[in-house]
Structures are given as C-alpha cells and as structure tokens.
C-alpha cells in the first residue's frame, strides 16, 4: 500500500506538519469524508470553514459541471458573466456598493489595505494606520501578516509599512485611545476565529461602529471565516445591525474553490481606478458559478434559515455537554463556529483529536488547546447527537485517567 504520509514528508515543505492528521481522503459526500481505506468520518471542520454545504452537494456539482464544460478561465479582458452575477448579489445582500474579487482571504486583506491606501491618498491624507484586535487573524501574506496579531503566527518577515494600532477585543477605552490617533480604519473579525473562537458582542460591534464614525475612521469587517451563513446570518455583522464601510470575504464563498474579495459601500466603490489593482486568476468563472450555487442553496432553497434553527439545537446540546463534562471550561462562539476549552494540556487535546478521529469525527484544535468545531450548514440533528455523545465519552474517559 502506498505510504502517503512518508511521501508527504519527503516532497512537501513541513509548514503544516504540526496540524496534519495521518489520513488520506478518498472522497466526500454530504457531511462525511471517506479515507482511502473506506473509513467514514463526520466532517466538523469543513476544510477550515470552506465547505458550507458539505461535500459534493448536487447543486455545487451541477454548477461545476456546467461552468467547467463552458470555460475555466478567460482573464479580466472579457465580461465575466458568473462573476457579474455574483457581485450583483453580494452587493444587494450587503453594502450596495461594488466588489473586487481575489483568490483567497489573505488577498482580500491585501485588497482592503490597498483600498485604505487609496482612501488616504484621495480622501483623508492626514490619517494613517489601521486599528486591529489582539489575536486577530487576517492572513499570512506580507501586508495581511502585519494586521494579524497572534504570537503563534510567525512574524519575523520584512513586513510592509502598514501602521498598526492593536487593541484588546471588547475594550472600549483602548479603542477610544487608538481612535484618537486618527487612524484610517478599524478592521476586525466579528468572531475571532484562529485567535481562539472569541465572539464579540453585538453591543461591542455597535459601539465600535458608533465611535469609529464619530472619530472619522472607516469600519472594515473581516467576514472571511464568519461569512456565508456560518453564524446563522449571511454575514455575522448583520446580527448587530451595523453598516460597515468594507467587508472582506473568502473561505465559504467559492463553494470549495479559491475565491475571496471585498465589498465596499457606494461612496468607496470607485477609490480603485483602472490599473490600481488586479490579478490573473480572480474572479475565477468556475469559483463564481459555485458561489452563485452556494447563495441559491442558502437563500432560495432556505438552508440558511433551516441551519439557523439547527444551530439552536446544537447549542442546547453543547450546554448539556458542559453540564455532563467537568473537564470543560468554556464553550463559546456563535452558530457553527464553536470553541471549547478544557482543563487538558496541548498533548492531551492532541490525543483527544486522534481519539475522535478513530471514532469517525473530524474536529480542529486552535491555539494548541481550544477544540474548534466548524460544521457544515447541512448538519442534521442525528449527527449532532452522535457527535456530542462521542465527545462526552472521550472527555470523561480522559478525565478519569487523572
Ligand atoms: C482564513 C482567514 C483569513 C485568510 O484566508 P486565506 O484564504 O487562508 O488566505 C483571513 N481572515 C480570517 C478571519 C480567516 O479566517
């Protein structure tokens, strides 16, 4: 039998060695992944918050086949119908302004940085810098890396000259002090994802909006992980009823293919002029066709509303889990972004992840000890019950070991 683990270690740079699980995936179907030995796993990770509709959703497969047979790539020299359709829908569903498409989350952040630079040049020459949150994550390219504020993300690169003001999530005094420095913008994730699944309250988001507006700073919301229905609304900022200036999207929007970008309010929609930004591959017509299929399923077929109901059931079960497992510290997050802290150290949490893998459940761990769940919106109650039971058994077994 082919030793895929050995070949991986021989030919791929070891940047993911600390998170890689020793299974080779053969296929996916609905909420499940199957490995090359035919073992079945419930996927509560969804390729890091990407596979919003699970795997091989019939509408995704149909869109892939249809667009795949027309053309895969055409460049930005021609009108790109799937991209125009998707941009029109995203605009109508969010800020009513224009879209710039990129290929990834980090590229969405880079586009936002460049847009803020143009904002400074054209509108606010006396302002500089961006307020971001401690432990925020906005990507790993050199500009985005500067806005990412996690000690665990390697920072020692010659990073771009982006002025950064870091504030503690939830701390309004620090925010006011930073706003007094006359920054261009505030950029934040409504639920900090890789920073440890830290939800920001709707009240805090409303205060950020109010205070940023009063201080003349733009409000930019990174919806790369929280977007596309993951928290129960299409975008998480919509829970708080705020109106950002710019939102960043990626991960779930391409239906499994790389796609990212930004939407701006109408007043900032023409800050980029011809030639100010660009990329060869984005917007991929295929990724945009899939993005349109994702929106069809979420909004027209009603999956978003359905999932918002199932999320309530999931959180009920999580509360029971906490009551049944003394090892659990906190369960936090929003919708299908869940973080669970325990009394176990990093080694034991790593073992817990492998035990659950053996039981047929795929989960994630972030910040070394925080169990992270990012299930698909297609998750059903029976799967929730099975998972909660398995997790409860494993946690209590580990507690007994002392
Ligand atoms: C994943 C993520 C990014 C970076 O996206 P990539 O596609 O990995 O570059 C940026 N911001 C947030 C909130 C993310 O979760």
Short mmCIF file of C-alpha atoms and ligand atoms in Angstrom, two decimals:
data_model
loop_
_atom_site.label_atom_id
_atom_site.label_comp_id
_atom_site.label_asym_id
_atom_site.label_seq_id
_atom_site.Cartn_x
_atom_site.Cartn_y
_atom_site.Cartn_z
CA UNK A 1 0.00 0.00 0.00
CA UNK A 2 1.26 3.50 -0.80
CA UNK A 3 2.66 5.30 2.25
CA UNK A 4 1.15 8.75 1.61
CA UNK A 5 2.43 10.09 4.95
CA UNK A 6 6.03 9.22 4.06
CA UNK A 7 5.68 10.75 0.58
CA UNK A 8 4.09 13.90 2.05
CA UNK A 9 7.05 14.34 4.37
CA UNK A 10 9.50 13.79 1.52
CA UNK A 11 8.01 16.17 -1.04
CA UNK A 12 6.02 18.88 0.75
CA UNK A 13 7.58 21.61 2.86
CA UNK A 14 6.72 20.95 6.50
CA UNK A 15 4.67 24.14 7.11
CA UNK A 16 1.60 22.09 8.17
CA UNK A 17 3.44 19.23 9.91
CA UNK A 18 2.08 20.25 13.34
CA UNK A 19 -1.58 20.05 12.27
CA UNK A 20 -1.63 17.26 9.71
CA UNK A 21 -3.66 14.14 10.50
CA UNK A 22 -2.42 10.76 9.23
CA UNK A 23 -5.38 10.07 6.93
CA UNK A 24 -5.62 10.33 3.14
CA UNK A 25 -9.08 11.38 1.96
CA UNK A 26 -10.57 9.49 -0.96
CA UNK A 27 -13.97 11.17 -1.36
CA UNK A 28 -16.60 13.32 0.30
CA UNK A 29 -20.36 13.02 0.35
CA UNK A 30 -22.73 15.30 2.27
CA UNK A 31 -21.47 15.77 5.82
CA UNK A 32 -19.00 12.92 5.51
CA UNK A 33 -15.46 12.30 4.28
CA UNK A 34 -14.13 8.82 3.44
CA UNK A 35 -10.44 7.88 3.62
CA UNK A 36 -8.58 5.63 1.17
CA UNK A 37 -9.32 2.63 3.43
CA UNK A 38 -13.06 3.34 3.19
CA UNK A 39 -13.42 4.63 6.77
CA UNK A 40 -16.19 7.23 7.16
CA UNK A 41 -15.84 10.48 9.15
CA UNK A 42 -18.36 13.14 10.14
CA UNK A 43 -16.70 16.37 8.97
CA UNK A 44 -16.94 19.04 11.68
CA UNK A 45 -14.03 21.00 10.21
CA UNK A 46 -15.21 21.56 6.60
CA UNK A 47 -11.72 22.24 5.25
CA UNK A 48 -11.37 25.19 7.66
CA UNK A 49 -14.82 26.74 7.28
CA UNK A 50 -14.92 26.34 3.49
CA UNK A 51 -17.40 23.56 2.69
CA UNK A 52 -20.51 25.39 3.91
CA UNK A 53 -22.78 22.93 2.01
CA UNK A 54 -20.82 19.82 2.98
CA UNK A 55 -19.21 17.75 0.23
CA UNK A 56 -20.37 17.07 -3.32
CA UNK A 57 -23.63 18.97 -2.88
CA UNK A 58 -25.70 18.21 -6.03
CA UNK A 59 -26.13 21.93 -6.84
CA UNK A 60 -22.38 22.55 -6.46
CA UNK A 61 -21.56 19.54 -8.64
CA UNK A 62 -24.09 20.68 -11.27
CA UNK A 63 -22.64 24.22 -11.32
CA UNK A 64 -19.11 22.82 -11.55
CA UNK A 65 -20.06 20.58 -14.46
CA UNK A 66 -21.98 23.29 -16.28
CA UNK A 67 -19.35 26.03 -15.97
CA UNK A 68 -16.49 23.51 -16.33
CA UNK A 69 -17.81 22.49 -19.73
CA UNK A 70 -18.13 26.12 -20.89
CA UNK A 71 -14.76 27.59 -19.86
CA UNK A 72 -12.46 27.52 -16.83
CA UNK A 73 -10.65 30.81 -17.25
CA UNK A 74 -10.90 33.83 -19.52
CA UNK A 75 -8.97 36.72 -17.82
CA UNK A 76 -10.25 40.19 -16.94
CA UNK A 77 -10.15 41.31 -20.57
CA UNK A 78 -13.67 39.99 -21.21
CA UNK A 79 -17.01 40.34 -19.41
CA UNK A 80 -17.25 37.51 -16.87
CA UNK A 81 -20.95 36.65 -16.52
CA UNK A 82 -20.77 34.34 -13.45
CA UNK A 83 -18.67 36.99 -11.64
CA UNK A 84 -21.01 39.85 -12.56
CA UNK A 85 -23.96 37.81 -11.29
CA UNK A 86 -22.23 37.01 -8.01
CA UNK A 87 -21.05 40.60 -7.47
CA UNK A 88 -24.57 41.93 -8.07
CA UNK A 89 -26.00 39.51 -5.49
CA UNK A 90 -23.27 40.18 -2.90
CA UNK A 91 -23.74 43.91 -3.30
CA UNK A 92 -27.52 43.70 -2.89
CA UNK A 93 -27.15 41.43 0.15
CA UNK A 94 -24.61 43.67 1.90
CA UNK A 95 -23.39 47.24 1.35
CA UNK A 96 -24.94 48.03 -2.08
CA UNK A 97 -21.57 49.09 -3.48
CA UNK A 98 -19.01 47.40 -5.76
CA UNK A 99 -16.94 44.23 -5.39
CA UNK A 100 -13.26 43.47 -6.01
CA UNK A 101 -12.58 39.75 -6.40
CA UNK A 102 -9.38 37.99 -5.32
CA UNK A 103 -8.36 34.36 -4.88
CA UNK A 104 -8.08 33.97 -1.12
CA UNK A 105 -8.64 35.51 2.28
CA UNK A 106 -5.15 36.97 2.53
CA UNK A 107 -5.64 38.55 -0.89
CA UNK A 108 -8.92 40.05 0.31
CA UNK A 109 -6.98 41.66 3.17
CA UNK A 110 -4.33 42.91 0.74
CA UNK A 111 -7.10 44.47 -1.38
CA UNK A 112 -8.51 46.16 1.74
CA UNK A 113 -5.05 47.51 2.64
CA UNK A 114 -4.61 48.92 -0.85
CA UNK A 115 -8.13 50.39 -0.79
CA UNK A 116 -7.36 52.11 2.53
CA UNK A 117 -4.18 53.47 0.98
CA UNK A 118 -6.26 54.99 -1.83
CA UNK A 119 -8.72 56.33 0.76
CA UNK A 120 -5.80 58.07 2.46
CA UNK A 121 -4.48 59.50 -0.82
CA UNK A 122 -7.84 60.70 -2.11
CA UNK A 123 -9.94 61.48 0.96
CA UNK A 124 -8.03 61.56 4.26
CA UNK A 125 -4.35 62.50 3.78
CA UNK A 126 -4.00 63.46 7.46
CA UNK A 127 -4.89 59.95 8.67
CA UNK A 128 -2.74 56.84 8.95
CA UNK A 129 -2.79 53.33 10.32
CA UNK A 130 -5.36 50.64 10.99
CA UNK A 131 -6.78 49.55 14.35
CA UNK A 132 -6.86 45.75 14.73
CA UNK A 133 -7.63 43.42 17.62
CA UNK A 134 -5.14 41.49 19.72
CA UNK A 135 -5.19 37.85 18.49
CA UNK A 136 -6.97 38.88 15.29
CA UNK A 137 -6.19 36.94 12.11
CA UNK A 138 -6.32 38.44 8.62
CA UNK A 139 -3.96 36.26 6.58
CA UNK A 140 -0.29 35.45 6.06
CA UNK A 141 0.90 37.41 3.03
CA UNK A 142 3.30 40.21 3.96
CA UNK A 143 0.73 43.01 4.23
CA UNK A 144 -2.01 40.90 5.84
CA UNK A 145 0.55 39.42 8.23
CA UNK A 146 1.14 42.84 9.71
CA UNK A 147 -2.57 43.06 10.64
CA UNK A 148 -2.56 39.52 12.09
CA UNK A 149 -1.83 39.78 15.81
CA UNK A 150 -1.06 36.30 17.07
CA UNK A 151 2.21 35.35 18.74
CA UNK A 152 1.89 31.84 17.22
CA UNK A 153 1.89 33.17 13.65
CA UNK A 154 5.49 33.72 12.56
CA UNK A 155 6.02 37.48 12.29
CA UNK A 156 9.74 37.86 11.66
CA UNK A 157 9.44 38.74 7.99
CA UNK A 158 10.31 42.11 6.47
CA UNK A 159 6.70 43.27 6.64
CA UNK A 160 5.10 46.09 4.72
CA UNK A 161 4.90 49.61 6.10
CA UNK A 162 1.34 49.42 7.38
CA UNK A 163 0.87 51.29 10.65
CA UNK A 164 -0.98 49.15 13.14
CA UNK A 165 -2.72 50.05 16.37
CA UNK A 166 -3.55 46.94 18.40
CA UNK A 167 -6.39 46.95 20.92
CA UNK A 168 -7.86 44.33 23.25
CA UNK A 169 -11.15 42.84 21.93
CA UNK A 170 -14.08 44.29 23.89
CA UNK A 171 -12.04 47.08 25.49
CA UNK A 172 -13.66 50.40 24.57
CA UNK A 173 -11.15 52.58 26.42
CA UNK A 174 -8.29 51.16 24.37
CA UNK A 175 -10.39 51.63 21.25
CA UNK A 176 -11.03 55.31 22.08
CA UNK A 177 -7.32 55.87 22.73
CA UNK A 178 -6.44 54.29 19.39
CA UNK A 179 -9.16 56.26 17.55
CA UNK A 180 -7.66 59.46 18.97
CA UNK A 181 -4.53 58.68 16.90
CA UNK A 182 -6.61 59.42 13.77
CA UNK A 183 -6.36 56.02 12.05
CA UNK A 184 -7.83 55.30 8.62
CA UNK A 185 -9.94 52.39 9.79
CA UNK A 186 -10.81 49.70 12.28
CA UNK A 187 -10.57 46.12 10.98
CA UNK A 188 -11.97 43.20 12.98
CA UNK A 189 -13.48 39.71 12.84
CA UNK A 190 -16.98 39.56 14.44
CA UNK A 191 -15.92 36.22 15.93
CA UNK A 192 -12.14 35.89 16.20
CA UNK A 193 -11.52 32.52 14.53
CA UNK A 194 -8.00 31.17 14.74
CA UNK A 195 -7.42 33.54 17.69
CA UNK A 196 -9.43 31.09 19.80
CA UNK A 197 -13.08 31.43 18.70
CA UNK A 198 -13.80 34.64 20.61
CA UNK A 199 -17.22 36.11 19.81
CA UNK A 200 -17.59 39.89 20.00
CA UNK A 201 -20.91 41.04 21.43
CA UNK A 202 -23.41 42.87 19.22
CA UNK A 203 -23.20 45.76 21.70
CA UNK A 204 -19.43 45.97 21.26
CA UNK A 205 -19.77 45.94 17.45
CA UNK A 206 -22.36 48.73 17.64
CA UNK A 207 -20.06 50.75 19.92
CA UNK A 208 -17.13 50.20 17.53
CA UNK A 209 -19.26 51.46 14.66
CA UNK A 210 -20.55 54.46 16.60
CA UNK A 211 -17.15 55.50 17.96
CA UNK A 212 -15.29 54.90 14.70
CA UNK A 213 -17.85 57.04 12.83
CA UNK A 214 -17.61 59.82 15.42
CA UNK A 215 -13.80 59.73 15.11
CA UNK A 216 -13.91 59.67 11.28
CA UNK A 217 -12.44 56.16 10.85
CA UNK A 218 -13.81 53.55 8.44
CA UNK A 219 -15.26 50.26 9.70
CA UNK A 220 -13.90 47.16 7.93
CA UNK A 221 -15.25 43.75 8.87
CA UNK A 222 -13.31 40.56 8.12
CA UNK A 223 -16.08 38.06 7.32
CA UNK A 224 -13.70 35.58 5.74
CA UNK A 225 -14.50 32.87 8.30
CA UNK A 226 -17.75 34.18 9.80
CA UNK A 227 -19.44 34.83 6.44
CA UNK A 228 -21.67 32.79 4.14
CA UNK A 229 -24.10 31.80 6.87
CA UNK A 230 -21.69 30.27 9.35
CA UNK A 231 -23.08 32.23 12.32
CA UNK A 232 -26.75 31.98 11.28
CA UNK A 233 -26.91 35.17 9.21
CA UNK A 234 -25.34 35.53 5.77
CA UNK A 235 -22.67 37.77 7.33
CA UNK A 236 -22.05 37.97 11.08
CA UNK A 237 -22.06 41.80 11.25
CA UNK A 238 -25.76 41.62 10.31
CA UNK A 239 -26.60 40.27 13.79
CA UNK A 240 -25.54 43.64 15.22
CA UNK A 241 -27.37 45.69 12.60
CA UNK A 242 -24.28 47.77 11.76
CA UNK A 243 -23.38 49.15 8.32
CA UNK A 244 -19.66 48.65 7.68
CA UNK A 245 -17.69 50.54 5.03
CA UNK A 246 -15.91 47.47 3.71
CA UNK A 247 -16.38 43.75 4.23
CA UNK A 248 -13.83 41.04 3.43
CA UNK A 249 -14.98 37.62 2.26
CA UNK A 250 -13.38 34.31 1.18
CA UNK A 251 -13.41 30.72 2.50
CA UNK A 252 -17.05 29.54 2.03
CA UNK A 253 -17.94 31.75 -0.89
CA UNK A 254 -16.27 29.70 -3.63
CA UNK A 255 -18.19 26.53 -2.74
CA UNK A 256 -14.84 24.77 -2.24
CA UNK A 257 -12.80 26.63 -4.86
CA UNK A 258 -10.45 29.53 -4.02
CA UNK A 259 -12.30 32.86 -4.14
CA UNK A 260 -12.13 35.96 -1.96
CA UNK A 261 -12.56 39.68 -2.15
CA UNK A 262 -14.06 42.82 -0.70
CA UNK A 263 -17.34 44.72 -0.99
CA UNK A 264 -17.34 48.46 -0.28
CA UNK A 265 -20.08 50.99 0.30
CA UNK A 266 -21.03 53.03 -2.79
CA UNK A 267 -19.01 56.05 -1.59
CA UNK A 268 -15.81 53.93 -1.53
CA UNK A 269 -16.61 51.84 -4.61
CA UNK A 270 -14.56 53.94 -7.03
CA UNK A 271 -11.45 54.53 -4.90
CA UNK A 272 -9.63 52.00 -7.07
CA UNK A 273 -9.27 53.31 -10.60
CA UNK A 274 -8.21 51.43 -13.73
CA UNK A 275 -4.90 49.64 -13.12
CA UNK A 276 -4.83 50.24 -9.35
CA UNK A 277 -5.20 46.56 -8.51
CA UNK A 278 -5.53 43.25 -10.33
CA UNK A 279 -4.77 39.55 -10.54
CA UNK A 280 -4.69 36.97 -13.35
CA UNK A 281 -6.97 34.31 -11.92
CA UNK A 282 -9.68 36.16 -9.99
CA UNK A 283 -12.56 36.20 -10.41
CA UNK A 284 -12.50 32.57 -11.49
CA UNK A 285 -15.67 31.96 -13.53
CA UNK A 286 -15.90 28.46 -12.04
CA UNK A 287 -15.49 29.65 -8.43
CA UNK A 288 -18.10 32.37 -9.09
CA UNK A 289 -20.52 29.85 -10.60
CA UNK A 290 -20.09 27.80 -7.43
CA UNK A 291 -20.55 30.96 -5.34
CA UNK A 292 -23.87 31.57 -7.07
CA UNK A 293 -24.88 27.96 -6.34
CA UNK A 294 -23.99 28.46 -2.65
CA UNK A 295 -26.21 31.55 -2.48
CA UNK A 296 -29.02 29.67 -4.29
CA UNK A 297 -28.95 26.90 -1.70
CA UNK A 298 -28.58 29.21 1.30
CA UNK A 299 -31.20 31.78 0.31
CA UNK A 300 -33.56 30.35 -2.32
CA UNK A 301 -33.69 26.77 -1.03
CA UNK A 302 -33.86 28.09 2.55
CA UNK A 303 -30.83 26.29 4.01
CA UNK A 304 -29.68 29.39 5.91
CA UNK A 305 -32.95 29.65 7.86
CA UNK A 306 -33.04 25.91 8.42
CA UNK A 307 -29.46 25.85 9.67
CA UNK A 308 -30.12 28.79 12.00
CA UNK A 309 -32.73 26.57 13.69
CA UNK A 310 -30.45 23.52 13.85
CA UNK A 311 -27.74 25.74 15.37
CA UNK A 312 -30.05 26.36 18.33
CA UNK A 313 -30.35 22.60 18.83
CA UNK A 314 -26.57 22.24 18.60
CA UNK A 315 -26.04 24.90 21.29
CA UNK A 316 -28.65 23.25 23.53
CA UNK A 317 -26.67 20.03 23.22
CA UNK A 318 -23.41 21.87 23.87
CA UNK A 319 -24.84 23.29 27.10
CA UNK A 320 -25.82 19.76 28.18
CA UNK A 321 -22.32 18.58 27.26
CA UNK A 322 -20.79 21.21 29.51
CA UNK A 323 -23.04 20.13 32.38
CA UNK A 324 -22.02 16.48 31.85
CA UNK A 325 -18.25 17.05 31.50
CA UNK A 326 -16.44 18.73 34.41
CA UNK A 327 -13.26 18.91 32.27
CA UNK A 328 -14.88 21.59 30.07
CA UNK A 329 -14.03 25.16 30.94
CA UNK A 330 -15.95 27.27 28.46
CA UNK A 331 -17.96 26.72 25.28
CA UNK A 332 -18.08 29.87 23.18
CA UNK A 333 -18.68 31.12 19.67
CA UNK A 334 -21.69 31.76 17.50
CA UNK A 335 -23.72 29.45 15.24
CA UNK A 336 -21.39 26.90 13.65
CA UNK A 337 -18.21 28.49 14.96
CA UNK A 338 -17.60 26.79 18.28
CA UNK A 339 -14.62 26.82 20.64
CA UNK A 340 -14.36 24.51 23.65
CA UNK A 341 -11.74 24.99 26.35
CA UNK A 342 -10.86 22.15 28.73
CA UNK A 343 -8.58 21.51 31.69
CA UNK A 344 -6.36 19.37 29.42
CA UNK A 345 -2.92 20.43 28.14
CA UNK A 346 -1.90 20.55 24.46
CA UNK A 347 -0.67 16.91 24.40
CA UNK A 348 -3.93 15.56 25.74
CA UNK A 349 -6.04 17.74 23.44
CA UNK A 350 -3.98 16.42 20.53
CA UNK A 351 -4.73 12.87 21.74
CA UNK A 352 -8.42 13.70 22.12
CA UNK A 353 -8.45 14.80 18.48
CA UNK A 354 -6.87 11.48 17.43
CA UNK A 355 -9.32 9.50 19.62
CA UNK A 356 -12.24 11.27 17.93
CA UNK A 357 -10.64 10.59 14.56
CA UNK A 358 -10.68 6.90 15.48
CA UNK A 359 -14.36 7.27 16.46
CA UNK A 360 -15.06 8.77 13.00
CA UNK A 361 -15.26 12.51 13.80
CA UNK A 362 -13.09 15.27 12.31
CA UNK A 363 -12.56 18.25 14.60
CA UNK A 364 -9.96 21.02 14.78
CA UNK A 365 -7.77 22.43 17.52
CA UNK A 366 -6.70 26.08 17.54
CA UNK A 367 -4.28 27.91 19.86
CA UNK A 368 -2.98 24.41 20.81
CA UNK A 369 -5.71 23.61 23.36
CA UNK A 370 -9.00 25.01 22.09
CA UNK A 371 -11.27 22.45 20.42
CA UNK A 372 -12.72 24.15 17.35
CA UNK A 373 -15.85 22.98 15.51
CA UNK A 374 -16.76 24.37 12.08
CA UNK A 375 -19.56 22.08 10.85
CA UNK A 376 -21.38 22.41 7.53
CA UNK A 377 -24.76 24.18 7.45
CA UNK A 378 -26.23 20.88 6.25
CA UNK A 379 -25.54 19.23 9.63
CA UNK A 380 -28.52 17.24 10.96
CA UNK A 381 -29.76 16.54 14.48
CA UNK A 382 -28.88 12.83 14.40
CA UNK A 383 -25.25 13.67 13.59
CA UNK A 384 -25.21 16.27 16.35
CA UNK A 385 -26.46 13.68 18.86
CA UNK A 386 -23.86 11.11 17.78
CA UNK A 387 -21.03 13.61 18.00
CA UNK A 388 -21.99 15.05 21.39
CA UNK A 389 -22.22 11.53 22.79
CA UNK A 390 -18.78 10.59 21.43
CA UNK A 391 -17.15 13.81 22.64
CA UNK A 392 -18.73 13.46 26.08
CA UNK A 393 -17.45 9.86 26.37
CA UNK A 394 -13.91 10.80 25.30
CA UNK A 395 -13.73 13.84 27.60
CA UNK A 396 -14.96 11.88 30.62
CA UNK A 397 -12.65 8.97 29.85
CA UNK A 398 -9.70 11.36 29.69
CA UNK A 399 -10.75 12.98 32.98
CA UNK A 400 -10.77 9.57 34.71
CA UNK A 401 -7.14 8.98 33.66
CA UNK A 402 -6.41 11.86 36.08
C1 LIG B 1 -8.65 32.16 6.92
C2 LIG B 1 -8.74 33.59 7.25
C3 LIG B 1 -8.00 34.54 6.53
C4 LIG B 1 -7.00 34.18 5.48
O1 LIG B 1 -7.56 33.48 4.41
P1 LIG B 1 -6.62 32.61 3.45
O2 LIG B 1 -7.54 32.19 2.35
O3 LIG B 1 -6.08 31.48 4.26
O4 LIG B 1 -5.53 33.50 2.97
C5 LIG B 1 -8.19 35.88 6.86
N1 LIG B 1 -9.05 36.25 7.81
C6 LIG B 1 -9.79 35.35 8.51
C7 LIG B 1 -10.75 35.82 9.55
C8 LIG B 1 -9.64 33.99 8.28
O5 LIG B 1 -10.32 33.09 9.00
#
